[in-house]
Amino acid sequence: MRPIEKWKESVRERVYDLAFKPDGSQIIIAAGQRVLVCDAKDGTIIQPLKGHSDTVYCVAYARDGKRFASGSADKSIIIWTSKLEGILRYTHNDAIQCVGYNPITHQLASCSSGDFGLWSPEQKSVNKNKVSSRITCCGWTNDGQYLALGMMNGVVSIRNKNGEEKVKIERPGGSLSPVWSITWNPSRDEHYDTLAVADWGQKLSFYKLSGKQIGKDKTLNYDPCCVSYFSKGEYIVMGGSDKQVSLYTKDGVRLGTIGEHKAWVWTCRVKPDSNYVVCGCQDGTIFCYQLNFTTVHGLYKDCYAYRDSMTDVIVQHLITEQKLRIKCRELVKKIAIYKNRLAIQLPEKINICELSSDDFSTMEYRISKKICKKFECNLLVVCSQHIILCQEKRLQCLSFAGVKEKEWVMESMIRYIKVIGGPPGKEGLLVGLKNGAILKIFVDNPFPITLLKLSTSVRCLDMSASRKKLAVVDEHNTLLVYDINSKELLFQEPNANSVAWNTQCEDMLCFSGNGYLNIKASNFPVHQQKMQGFMVGYNGSKIFCLHVYSMSAVEVPQSAPMYQYLEKKMFKEAYQIACLGVTDSDWRDLATEALEGLDFETAKKAFIRIRDLRYLELISSIEERKKRGENDNELFLADVYAFQGKFREAAKLYKRTGHESKALSMYTDLRMFEYAKEFVGATDPKSSRLLITKQADWAKSSKEPRAAAEMYLSAGEHMKAIDIIGEHGWGDMLIEIARKLDKAERELLAKCALHFKRLKHHGYASETYSKMGDLKSLVQLHVETRHWEEAFSLVEKHPQFKYDVFVPYAQWLAENDRFEEAQKAFHKAGRQNEAVKVLEQLTHNAVVENRFNDAGYYYWMLSMQCLDIARESEEQRMEMLRKFERFQHLAELYYVYRSIQRYTDEPFSSHMPETLFNICRFLLNNLTKDVPPGISKVNTLYALAKQSRKLGAYKLARYSYEKLQELHIPSRFMQSIELGSLTIRSKPFHDSEDLIEGMMCYRCSTNNPLLNNQGSVCINCRQPFIYSASSYEVLPLVQFYLEEGISDEEALSLIDLEVPHTAEAEAGDYNVGSSDLQALRIDNGLDNSDDDPFTAKMSFEQGGSTFVPVKVSRSVLRSMSRRDVLIKRWPKPLKWEYFRSLLPDVSITMCPSCFKMFHSEDYELLVLQHSCCPYCRRPIDEPN
């Protein structure tokens, strides 16, 4: 701290108080009976203000700068404006001792010997409060909430804004230690309000707002008259009876004297927001001082120690930004740092501190030695075992015990000193003198070594890391660099104020000056960049810069010097520079340049830095090739160029070294086909085709398939082209290729056809297979695409594919639930077993689902299927014929049961009661012990009972109810059956005569019972009854058989030869339904049985238990009329069946497909309803 007296003014009257205007431009001074307004710059009096009639003791300026106040021994207060006009005056009962403005509300506190008043502009009167002792000083807190009053009796009273006492601080000296000056610390950074109290017990104390003392009393050795803080609260200024103005820390540690005077200092104030101090003395003199706080610091590599708040030392690691504060509680005069040592010079001693561990990151220092002596020195240096003190021309070397070991006396003033390292106890010092001499001194050597002698004074010095070069900055700000051994001047640069060699690189130094940072590498030009401050160190890529009071580490990329080395192809030196710190792009440039310069070692290191594996693999492969004996640098360079994308240069080098194939593969790998064609030229057609193929490969991989396909076609690679076109579904393009291909190129055509199939271009695929002549594939195509019509037309021309078409067709029909068509298709394909299986499954499903109409139809179909198999297969004939009989029987049972099921399960029936009655009887007569699945005996008997009762067959109804009692009856019928069983008993126990007559046998004229346990045969002659397939009435038909030796054809010709009787001709009414339907109508012409040879043949022996069939001879056949005979023309191996009608007026029609007999009227009605036979479902318009 160096005080400089800026101005001095004498007013010849005692100065009791002064105050700065808040903007610092004016000073208000209480001098005698006047208030003086002075210019703060030079102390000239602007205007004296007269208004008081006695000595002015105090002045104060409001924080807003609009008004100030003065208090006088005349007991009055005057308020003045900033324009120096008095605007208000008020009085107390005693002399005014002090005044103070509230910093927030601008309320004025005025204190006298017996009371204090509070006045604000918005109130008319002054609030006054009595006190027990004379008030000597006052001060408001920063927030304006509290007012502290210092009194003659040693008490500090803290009051609120209304004047009420909140805290009372009683000083130990009492009235012997009157409080003479108090002030609050203005700092906003403190955690609490701090009150500084100075009393005439010669003590300085600090208190919190609560009244609690902070620390201990500080002894002053004089009576303080005034205490004042700097604007930010970091220092205190005090003056008093010692006739000095002294500077203290905010904690009360004395730092030094600002100025010495001839009389008591009654007042001192600090200019707002500056380091100017103004004080007023008892003899009327006013002084203004400027305080310069010098930087006290030390640097070793990246560890920086500096003074803070005058009494603390902060050690900062410039790279990690770690900081450590060492509190010394005394003025720090000098700091030196070296390795793990830190020396701190205090007023009465030097503390030697040591790092508690070798690890700089811990940053913990402990005091290892103390040299308790007062030293005066200009410069301080610490070594590992010594302290070096520099005082003008003299250098003294002291041990840590304070013993002087050596002393060197120079011929001139020492301007610069620096430790340049060395073993412990033998360190070297670099010393620069005012006369230009530069010396090297070793701590253990009494004789200095002169390195150089300059003509001008030395300002700054540094030695390179290898001790070979010396950089000097002289007093003309010129940088000079010398070779130490030869004393030769290597170069010089202007505009330098400091210099430092890079501690990690021998050839690099930096210097600062004129707001620029300059970096110089070797003999290359200087690289400049803007930087404010003073450069003090250069470590790697970090430059340590001191700007005003703060030290910072600036990261400087070493790009410029690195590029300078690269230009000279000095790759190893460039790599060393890069290691100090350059950007990633700089590393890449270094790596690339080194690679092109074939310095593979440097390139490898650089590429490792940027983790470029691609280039590292290239270098590794080149190194391997070198080991194998390859030494063609041009070829290596060609590989490098290819890697860097300099393809044309690479191709030229490949050509020059005779490796044209490498150039070609490079171009094709990179898809640079135009360059490749240019490189190959038009001379080599084989290479050209290869190029086109590779270009097509690339086009394919780069998702340009159309271009790829066209290229493959032009290169003759048809298969690859077809694959691409097929994958992308370009059918038109593909058919063009297929049409151009020769039919001999079957593989390519087959591939085309495959793609057409996949793309569902059925027509194109068909065309392609036709061109190939591959009929089997064509059939498969039609089948797979379900184009059955084309398949069938193909089968007509080529029957060998019948199996290949009809089997899949049948399966497809079956999958689509068209089972009947499927069965027919299997049948057409000759797959009888599959056809039977399908039908069996259909039948089973129909039974399970109670579709008895379908079940009957499917059983009929099954029987006909079995008949087909029996006809074709000799081995299976007997079994199939048995199945035929069984299925025919089941078909009829299910066919009739459907009507019963509909009657019992549905609310309405379409059948007449007689029809249902006949159906029930027919079913019960034909049911064996094993009732087919789905057919319910309960339903049948229940229907029969109901219909019997309706038709008057009470006996049969009663029989039916009795039979039902033996069976398990569903609950839905239970009530109806029980009721019917009871009510039927009220009816007569016989059946209607009409019903019994309807059961007459047309052969033997016997009336049969309504129910016959022998089946549907006559109980007398055993002749089977022939039923109508619609009403199930017994038809007037008798089956007859041919005698041995008569064939069906002969029998047919004999019947057709009949000679018509006259009566028949007159009365015959012959009726044929259609060319296919056999229908006959027999008139009344046969009333005389004796005339008919057939009637004679029907006679038989009564009472026989075996059935005797009617057999006819040729003569009988000849006598029969064609109109009387119905023939069931069964296909082989079955025989035809012949039936003769015995009633002339009954018209009967037989279905030519299933051979079921119907009353003609019923048949015609049913055919109209269903458009087909109700039994076999043969469409009426289908040819037989």
Short mmCIF file of N, CA, C and O in Angstrom, two decimals, residues 734-772:
data_model
loop_
_atom_site.label_atom_id
_atom_site.label_comp_id
_atom_site.label_asym_id
_atom_site.label_seq_id
_atom_site.Cartn_x
_atom_site.Cartn_y
_atom_site.Cartn_z
N LEU A 734 -40.19 -57.07 -67.76
CA LEU A 734 -39.83 -58.49 -67.70
C LEU A 734 -40.39 -59.25 -68.90
O LEU A 734 -39.71 -60.10 -69.48
N ILE A 735 -41.63 -58.94 -69.31
CA ILE A 735 -42.22 -59.67 -70.44
C ILE A 735 -41.49 -59.31 -71.73
O ILE A 735 -41.32 -60.15 -72.62
N GLU A 736 -40.99 -58.07 -71.80
CA GLU A 736 -40.18 -57.69 -72.97
C GLU A 736 -38.94 -58.56 -73.08
O GLU A 736 -38.60 -59.05 -74.16
N ILE A 737 -38.29 -58.76 -71.92
CA ILE A 737 -37.09 -59.62 -71.91
C ILE A 737 -37.48 -61.05 -72.30
O ILE A 737 -36.82 -61.70 -73.13
N ALA A 738 -38.56 -61.54 -71.70
CA ALA A 738 -38.98 -62.92 -71.95
C ALA A 738 -39.30 -63.11 -73.44
O ALA A 738 -38.99 -64.16 -74.03
N ARG A 739 -39.92 -62.14 -74.08
CA ARG A 739 -40.28 -62.26 -75.50
C ARG A 739 -39.03 -62.21 -76.39
O ARG A 739 -39.02 -62.81 -77.47
N LYS A 740 -38.01 -61.47 -75.92
CA LYS A 740 -36.78 -61.38 -76.73
C LYS A 740 -35.91 -62.62 -76.57
O LYS A 740 -35.11 -62.92 -77.45
N LEU A 741 -36.03 -63.31 -75.44
CA LEU A 741 -35.18 -64.49 -75.19
C LEU A 741 -35.55 -65.62 -76.14
O LEU A 741 -36.71 -65.79 -76.52
N ASP A 742 -34.53 -66.41 -76.51
CA ASP A 742 -34.77 -67.60 -77.33
C ASP A 742 -35.38 -68.68 -76.45
O ASP A 742 -35.06 -68.79 -75.28
N LYS A 743 -36.28 -69.53 -77.07
CA LYS A 743 -36.94 -70.55 -76.25
C LYS A 743 -35.97 -71.61 -75.74
O LYS A 743 -36.30 -72.37 -74.83
N ALA A 744 -34.77 -71.63 -76.30
CA ALA A 744 -33.75 -72.59 -75.82
C ALA A 744 -33.19 -72.15 -74.47
O ALA A 744 -32.66 -72.98 -73.71
N GLU A 745 -33.29 -70.85 -74.15
CA GLU A 745 -32.76 -70.36 -72.86
C GLU A 745 -33.79 -70.62 -71.77
O GLU A 745 -34.43 -69.71 -71.23
N ARG A 746 -33.93 -71.90 -71.47
CA ARG A 746 -35.02 -72.34 -70.59
C ARG A 746 -34.85 -71.81 -69.15
O ARG A 746 -35.84 -71.46 -68.49
N GLU A 747 -33.60 -71.76 -68.67
CA GLU A 747 -33.38 -71.33 -67.28
C GLU A 747 -33.84 -69.88 -67.07
O GLU A 747 -34.53 -69.56 -66.09
N LEU A 748 -33.49 -69.03 -68.05
CA LEU A 748 -33.89 -67.62 -67.94
C LEU A 748 -35.40 -67.47 -68.06
O LEU A 748 -36.03 -66.71 -67.32
N LEU A 749 -35.97 -68.22 -69.02
CA LEU A 749 -37.44 -68.15 -69.19
C LEU A 749 -38.16 -68.66 -67.95
O LEU A 749 -39.16 -68.09 -67.51
N ALA A 750 -37.61 -69.75 -67.37
CA ALA A 750 -38.23 -70.31 -66.14
C ALA A 750 -38.17 -69.28 -65.02
O ALA A 750 -39.13 -69.12 -64.25
N LYS A 751 -37.06 -68.55 -64.93
CA LYS A 751 -36.92 -67.51 -63.90
C LYS A 751 -37.97 -66.40 -64.11
O LYS A 751 -38.60 -65.93 -63.17
N CYS A 752 -38.13 -66.02 -65.40
CA CYS A 752 -39.14 -65.00 -65.72
C CYS A 752 -40.53 -65.47 -65.29
O CYS A 752 -41.28 -64.73 -64.64
N ALA A 753 -40.82 -66.74 -65.67
CA ALA A 753 -42.15 -67.28 -65.35
C ALA A 753 -42.36 -67.32 -63.83
O ALA A 753 -43.45 -67.00 -63.33
N LEU A 754 -41.30 -67.69 -63.10
CA LEU A 754 -41.40 -67.72 -61.63
C LEU A 754 -41.76 -66.34 -61.08
O LEU A 754 -42.61 -66.20 -60.21
N HIS A 755 -41.08 -65.31 -61.58
CA HIS A 755 -41.37 -63.95 -61.12
C HIS A 755 -42.79 -63.54 -61.48
O HIS A 755 -43.48 -62.89 -60.69
N PHE A 756 -43.25 -63.94 -62.71
CA PHE A 756 -44.63 -63.63 -63.10
C PHE A 756 -45.62 -64.26 -62.15
O PHE A 756 -46.62 -63.65 -61.76
N LYS A 757 -45.32 -65.51 -61.78
CA LYS A 757 -46.23 -66.21 -60.84
C LYS A 757 -46.29 -65.46 -59.51
O LYS A 757 -47.35 -65.22 -58.95
N ARG A 758 -45.08 -65.06 -59.04
CA ARG A 758 -45.02 -64.38 -57.74
C ARG A 758 -45.73 -63.04 -57.80
O ARG A 758 -46.37 -62.61 -56.84
N LEU A 759 -45.62 -62.37 -58.96
CA LEU A 759 -46.25 -61.05 -59.11
C LEU A 759 -47.71 -61.15 -59.51
O LEU A 759 -48.35 -60.12 -59.75
N LYS A 760 -48.22 -62.42 -59.67
CA LYS A 760 -49.62 -62.67 -60.02
C LYS A 760 -49.95 -62.14 -61.43
O LYS A 760 -51.07 -61.75 -61.71
N HIS A 761 -48.92 -62.11 -62.31
CA HIS A 761 -49.16 -61.82 -63.73
C HIS A 761 -49.42 -63.16 -64.42
O HIS A 761 -48.52 -63.72 -65.09
N HIS A 762 -50.65 -63.66 -64.29
CA HIS A 762 -50.97 -65.01 -64.75
C HIS A 762 -50.82 -65.14 -66.25
O HIS A 762 -50.27 -66.11 -66.77
N GLY A 763 -51.26 -64.11 -66.95
CA GLY A 763 -51.20 -64.14 -68.41
C GLY A 763 -49.77 -64.21 -68.92
O GLY A 763 -49.46 -65.01 -69.82
N TYR A 764 -48.87 -63.38 -68.32
CA TYR A 764 -47.47 -63.37 -68.74
C TYR A 764 -46.79 -64.70 -68.44
O TYR A 764 -46.02 -65.22 -69.25
N ALA A 765 -47.09 -65.24 -67.26
CA ALA A 765 -46.49 -66.52 -66.87
C ALA A 765 -46.95 -67.61 -67.83
O ALA A 765 -46.16 -68.45 -68.29
N SER A 766 -48.25 -67.59 -68.18
CA SER A 766 -48.82 -68.58 -69.09
C SER A 766 -48.14 -68.48 -70.46
O SER A 766 -47.75 -69.49 -71.06
N GLU A 767 -47.95 -67.24 -70.92
CA GLU A 767 -47.29 -67.02 -72.22
C GLU A 767 -45.86 -67.57 -72.20
O GLU A 767 -45.41 -68.20 -73.16
N THR A 768 -45.16 -67.33 -71.07
CA THR A 768 -43.76 -67.77 -70.97
C THR A 768 -43.68 -69.30 -70.96
O THR A 768 -42.84 -69.89 -71.66
N TYR A 769 -44.53 -69.96 -70.16
CA TYR A 769 -44.51 -71.43 -70.11
C TYR A 769 -44.89 -72.02 -71.48
O TYR A 769 -44.33 -73.04 -71.90
N SER A 770 -45.83 -71.37 -72.16
CA SER A 770 -46.23 -71.85 -73.49
C SER A 770 -45.05 -71.75 -74.45
O SER A 770 -44.81 -72.66 -75.25
N LYS A 771 -44.30 -70.62 -74.35
CA LYS A 771 -43.13 -70.45 -75.22
C LYS A 771 -42.09 -71.54 -74.96
O LYS A 771 -41.47 -72.06 -75.88
N MET A 772 -41.96 -71.91 -73.68
CA MET A 772 -41.00 -72.98 -73.31
C MET A 772 -41.52 -74.36 -73.70
O MET A 772 -40.75 -75.31 -73.80
#
